[in-house]
């Protein structure tokens, strides 16, 4: 039976994990540069954990400055099979209150300054992305929230904007009109790169505020920070629960074979240096 290794990318507020046993710090250099932070490696029960602080140690990276490719490559090189992305979001729906948890199932990518693929430099590939997250991992996240009695919404659509500014009221209303339920700044291109790296990706989004679509209710930093610290505690409990249930997960999803038949470039035309660079993330099909 294949052992599942759970990688966690912590977003705003979630910069470290307690409750890990046999902790090691792994410093990774990838062909795409250095990840946002060193990887913290340890165990929760039987499950091996890799933790990465998305915005760097001490929160020094803007959403647009994160080296998403290096983050995904480092986790893949370190042996991750599953990736739980934890992020703070604004709610675009009345019933998704600040403090509620969401399991993202769809994205609307509104980012415009980010390198969002491992392909390029002589190799062309197109992965399926109709269902951008792992259904099985999402189900484990959902069950964890149920066990802990947290308010959780599933099948949620996340619009990802460039930032770092929050939305204008017009943008907030626009995001609602195109079908988004929540708004954030970091899940893209993370989810796309995770798919190209054949990782099972699940996205736990924690609502901190109502963005600014409610006329009487623009975001204040103080209110957001209070909710955020409560959300961080919830996410830590969630991670323990998810880690404990992961080994019983059925391995029927197609995430680990997402690159089958996706490369359209003739093999003898792919430059050797490109192959070398990509071995860490897609060696299986190269």
Coordinates of C-alpha atoms in Angstrom, one line a residue:
X1 CA 0.0 0.0 0.0
X2 CA 1.4 3.3 -1.1
X3 CA 2.0 5.7 1.8
X4 CA 0.4 9.1 1.3
X5 CA 2.5 12.1 2.2
X6 CA 0.6 15.2 3.0
X7 CA 2.0 18.6 2.0
X8 CA 0.4 21.7 3.5
X9 CA 0.9 25.2 2.2
X10 CA -0.1 27.6 4.9
X11 CA -1.5 31.0 4.0
X12 CA -2.0 34.2 5.9
X13 CA -1.7 33.5 9.6
X14 CA -0.8 29.9 9.3
X15 CA 3.0 30.0 9.4
X16 CA 3.9 26.9 11.4
X17 CA 2.5 23.7 12.8
X18 CA 2.8 22.4 16.3
X19 CA 1.9 18.7 17.0
X20 CA 4.5 17.4 14.6
X21 CA 6.8 14.5 15.7
X22 CA 10.3 13.8 14.4
X23 CA 10.6 17.3 13.0
X24 CA 13.3 18.1 10.4
X25 CA 13.9 21.3 8.5
X26 CA 14.5 20.7 4.8
X27 CA 16.2 23.4 2.7
X28 CA 15.3 22.9 -0.9
X29 CA 16.8 24.3 -4.1
X30 CA 14.7 23.5 -7.2
X31 CA 15.4 24.0 -10.9
X32 CA 12.8 26.9 -10.6
X33 CA 14.5 28.6 -7.7
X34 CA 14.0 28.5 -3.9
X35 CA 10.6 27.9 -2.4
X36 CA 8.9 30.5 -0.2
X37 CA 10.3 29.0 3.0
X38 CA 12.2 25.9 4.1
X39 CA 10.0 22.8 4.4
X40 CA 9.1 21.6 7.9
X41 CA 9.0 17.8 7.8
X42 CA 7.5 15.6 10.5
X43 CA 4.7 13.2 11.3
X44 CA 1.1 13.4 12.6
X45 CA 0.3 9.9 13.6
X46 CA 1.3 7.6 10.7
X47 CA 1.1 10.4 8.1
X48 CA 4.3 12.2 7.0
X49 CA 3.8 15.9 6.7
X50 CA 5.6 18.6 4.7
X51 CA 4.7 22.2 5.7
X52 CA 5.6 25.3 3.6
X53 CA 4.8 28.9 4.5
X54 CA 3.4 30.4 1.3
X55 CA 4.3 34.0 2.1
X56 CA 7.7 33.2 3.5
X57 CA 8.9 33.2 7.1
X58 CA 7.5 36.4 8.7
X59 CA 5.1 37.0 5.7
X60 CA 7.5 38.8 3.4
X61 CA 6.1 37.9 0.0
X62 CA 3.1 39.5 -1.8
X63 CA 0.7 37.1 -3.5
X64 CA 2.3 38.0 -6.8
X65 CA 5.9 37.6 -5.6
X66 CA 5.4 34.0 -4.5
X67 CA 7.5 31.5 -6.5
X68 CA 4.6 29.1 -7.0
X69 CA 6.7 26.8 -9.3
X70 CA 9.5 26.4 -6.8
X71 CA 6.9 25.7 -4.0
X72 CA 5.2 22.9 -5.9
X73 CA 8.5 21.5 -7.2
X74 CA 10.1 21.4 -3.8
X75 CA 7.1 19.6 -2.3
X76 CA 7.0 17.1 -5.2
X77 CA 10.8 16.5 -4.8
X78 CA 10.3 16.0 -1.1
X79 CA 7.8 13.2 -1.8
X80 CA 4.4 14.8 -1.4
X81 CA 1.4 12.9 -2.9
X82 CA -1.3 15.2 -1.5
X83 CA -1.3 18.9 -1.2
X84 CA -3.7 20.8 1.2
X85 CA -3.7 24.5 0.4
X86 CA -4.9 26.7 3.3
X87 CA -5.9 30.2 2.4
X88 CA -7.8 33.2 3.8
X89 CA -10.6 34.5 1.6
X90 CA -13.3 37.1 1.4
X91 CA -17.0 35.9 1.2
X92 CA -19.2 37.0 -1.6
X93 CA -22.2 35.3 -0.3
X94 CA -24.4 36.2 2.7
X95 CA -24.5 32.7 4.0
X96 CA -20.8 32.2 4.0
X97 CA -20.1 34.1 7.3
X98 CA -16.6 35.3 8.4
X99 CA -15.2 32.3 10.3
X100 CA -16.8 29.7 8.0
X101 CA -14.7 27.2 6.1
X102 CA -15.1 26.5 2.4
X103 CA -13.9 23.6 0.3
X104 CA -13.1 25.0 -3.1
X105 CA -14.2 22.9 -6.1
X106 CA -13.9 25.5 -8.9
X107 CA -11.8 28.5 -9.8
X108 CA -12.1 31.7 -11.8
X109 CA -8.5 32.8 -12.5
X110 CA -8.3 36.6 -12.7
X111 CA -4.6 36.8 -12.1
X112 CA -2.5 38.3 -14.8
X113 CA 1.2 38.5 -13.8
X114 CA 2.0 34.9 -12.8
X115 CA 3.8 32.1 -14.5
X116 CA 1.2 29.4 -14.4
X117 CA 2.7 26.3 -16.1
X118 CA 5.7 24.1 -16.0
X119 CA 5.4 23.6 -19.7
X120 CA 7.2 25.9 -22.2
X121 CA 10.9 26.2 -23.3
X122 CA 10.4 23.6 -26.0
X123 CA 7.7 21.4 -24.5
X124 CA 4.0 21.8 -24.9
X125 CA 1.4 20.0 -22.8
X126 CA -2.2 20.6 -21.9
X127 CA -3.6 19.1 -18.7
X128 CA -7.3 18.6 -18.1
X129 CA -8.5 21.1 -15.6
X130 CA -12.3 20.9 -15.7
X131 CA -12.3 19.5 -12.2
X132 CA -9.4 21.4 -10.7
X133 CA -9.2 19.8 -7.2
X134 CA -9.0 16.2 -6.0
X135 CA -12.5 14.9 -5.2
X136 CA -11.2 12.3 -2.7
X137 CA -9.0 14.8 -0.8
X138 CA -11.9 17.3 -0.7
X139 CA -14.1 14.6 0.8
X140 CA -11.6 14.0 3.6
X141 CA -11.5 17.8 4.3
X142 CA -15.3 17.8 4.5
X143 CA -15.4 14.8 6.9
X144 CA -12.8 16.5 9.1
X145 CA -14.9 19.6 9.4
X146 CA -18.0 17.5 10.2
X147 CA -16.1 15.6 13.0
X148 CA -15.0 18.9 14.5
X149 CA -18.4 20.6 14.1
X150 CA -17.1 23.5 12.1
X151 CA -19.4 25.4 9.7
X152 CA -18.3 24.3 6.2
X153 CA -19.5 24.9 2.7
X154 CA -18.6 22.5 -0.2
X155 CA -18.6 23.0 -4.0
X156 CA -17.5 26.6 -3.6
X157 CA -16.2 28.7 -6.5
X158 CA -13.2 30.9 -5.7
X159 CA -12.2 33.9 -7.8
X160 CA -8.5 34.6 -7.6
X161 CA -7.4 38.2 -8.1
X162 CA -3.9 39.6 -8.4
X163 CA -3.9 41.9 -5.4
X164 CA -2.4 43.0 -3.1
X165 CA -5.1 45.6 -2.9
X166 CA -8.5 44.4 -1.9
X167 CA -11.4 44.7 -4.4
X168 CA -13.2 47.9 -5.4
X169 CA -17.0 47.6 -4.7
X170 CA -17.5 47.4 -8.5
X171 CA -15.0 44.5 -8.7
X172 CA -16.7 42.8 -5.8
X173 CA -20.1 43.0 -7.5
X174 CA -18.5 41.8 -10.7
X175 CA -17.1 38.7 -9.1
X176 CA -20.5 37.9 -7.6
X177 CA -22.1 38.4 -11.1
X178 CA -19.7 35.9 -12.7
X179 CA -20.5 33.1 -10.2
X180 CA -17.8 33.4 -7.6
X181 CA -18.7 32.6 -3.9
X182 CA -15.4 33.7 -2.4
X183 CA -12.4 35.8 -3.4
X184 CA -8.7 35.2 -2.7
X185 CA -5.3 36.0 -4.0
X186 CA -3.1 32.8 -3.9
X187 CA -4.8 29.6 -5.2
X188 CA -3.8 30.4 -8.7
X189 CA -1.5 29.3 -10.3
X190 CA -0.9 26.9 -7.4
X191 CA -3.8 24.6 -8.3
X192 CA -2.7 24.5 -12.0
X193 CA 0.9 23.7 -11.1
X194 CA -0.2 21.0 -8.6
X195 CA -2.2 19.3 -11.4
X196 CA 0.8 19.4 -13.7
X197 CA 2.9 17.9 -10.9
X198 CA 0.3 15.1 -10.5
X199 CA -0.4 16.0 -6.9
X200 CA -3.9 15.5 -5.3
X201 CA -4.8 19.1 -4.5
X202 CA -7.4 20.2 -2.0
X203 CA -8.2 23.8 -1.1
X204 CA -9.4 24.7 2.4
X205 CA -10.4 28.4 2.3
X206 CA -11.2 30.3 5.5
X207 CA -13.6 33.2 5.2
X208 CA -12.3 36.3 7.1
X209 CA -14.7 39.0 5.9
X210 CA -17.4 40.0 3.4
X211 CA -15.0 41.7 0.9
X212 CA -16.8 45.0 0.2
X213 CA -19.9 44.2 -1.8
X214 CA -22.1 44.9 1.3
X215 CA -22.4 48.7 1.2
X216 CA -22.2 49.1 5.0
X217 CA -19.4 46.7 5.5
X218 CA -16.0 47.5 4.0
X219 CA -13.1 45.3 5.2
X220 CA -11.3 46.6 8.2
X221 CA -7.9 45.1 9.0
X222 CA -8.7 44.8 12.7
X223 CA -11.8 42.7 12.2
X224 CA -10.0 40.6 9.6
X225 CA -7.1 39.9 12.0
X226 CA -9.4 38.8 14.8
X227 CA -11.3 36.3 12.6
X228 CA -8.0 35.2 11.0
X229 CA -6.5 34.2 14.3
X230 CA -9.6 32.1 15.1
X231 CA -9.4 30.6 11.6
X232 CA -5.8 29.6 12.1
X233 CA -6.7 27.6 15.2
X234 CA -9.5 25.9 13.2
X235 CA -7.1 25.1 10.4
X236 CA -4.6 23.5 12.8
X237 CA -7.3 21.2 14.2
X238 CA -8.4 20.4 10.6
X239 CA -4.9 19.5 9.6
X240 CA -4.6 17.0 12.5
X241 CA -7.9 15.4 11.6
X242 CA -7.1 15.3 7.8
X243 CA -3.7 13.8 8.4
X244 CA -5.2 11.0 10.6
X245 CA -7.7 10.1 8.0
X246 CA -5.5 10.3 4.9
X247 CA -4.0 6.8 5.1
X248 CA -7.5 5.3 4.8
X249 CA -8.2 7.3 1.6
X250 CA -9.0 5.2 -1.3
X251 CA -6.5 5.8 -4.1
X252 CA -9.0 5.9 -7.1
X253 CA -8.5 9.5 -8.2
X254 CA -6.8 10.3 -11.4
X255 CA -4.6 13.1 -10.0
X256 CA -1.4 11.0 -10.0
X257 CA -1.8 10.2 -13.7
X258 CA -2.9 13.7 -14.8
X259 CA 0.0 13.9 -17.3
X260 CA -1.1 10.9 -19.4
X261 CA -1.2 11.8 -23.1
X262 CA -0.9 15.5 -22.3
X263 CA 2.5 16.2 -24.0
X264 CA 1.9 17.1 -27.7
X265 CA 5.6 18.0 -28.5
X266 CA 7.4 15.3 -30.5
X267 CA 9.8 13.6 -28.0
X268 CA 12.9 14.1 -30.1
X269 CA 12.2 17.8 -30.3
X270 CA 12.2 18.5 -26.6
X271 CA 15.5 20.1 -25.6
X272 CA 17.5 18.0 -23.2
X273 CA 17.9 20.9 -20.7
X274 CA 14.1 21.3 -20.5
X275 CA 13.8 17.6 -19.8
X276 CA 16.4 17.9 -17.0
X277 CA 14.7 20.9 -15.5
X278 CA 11.3 19.1 -15.5
X279 CA 12.4 15.8 -14.1
X280 CA 11.6 16.8 -10.6
X281 CA 8.0 17.5 -11.3
X282 CA 7.1 15.3 -14.3
X283 CA 9.9 12.7 -14.5
X284 CA 7.2 9.9 -14.6
X285 CA 6.2 10.8 -18.2
X286 CA 9.5 12.1 -19.4

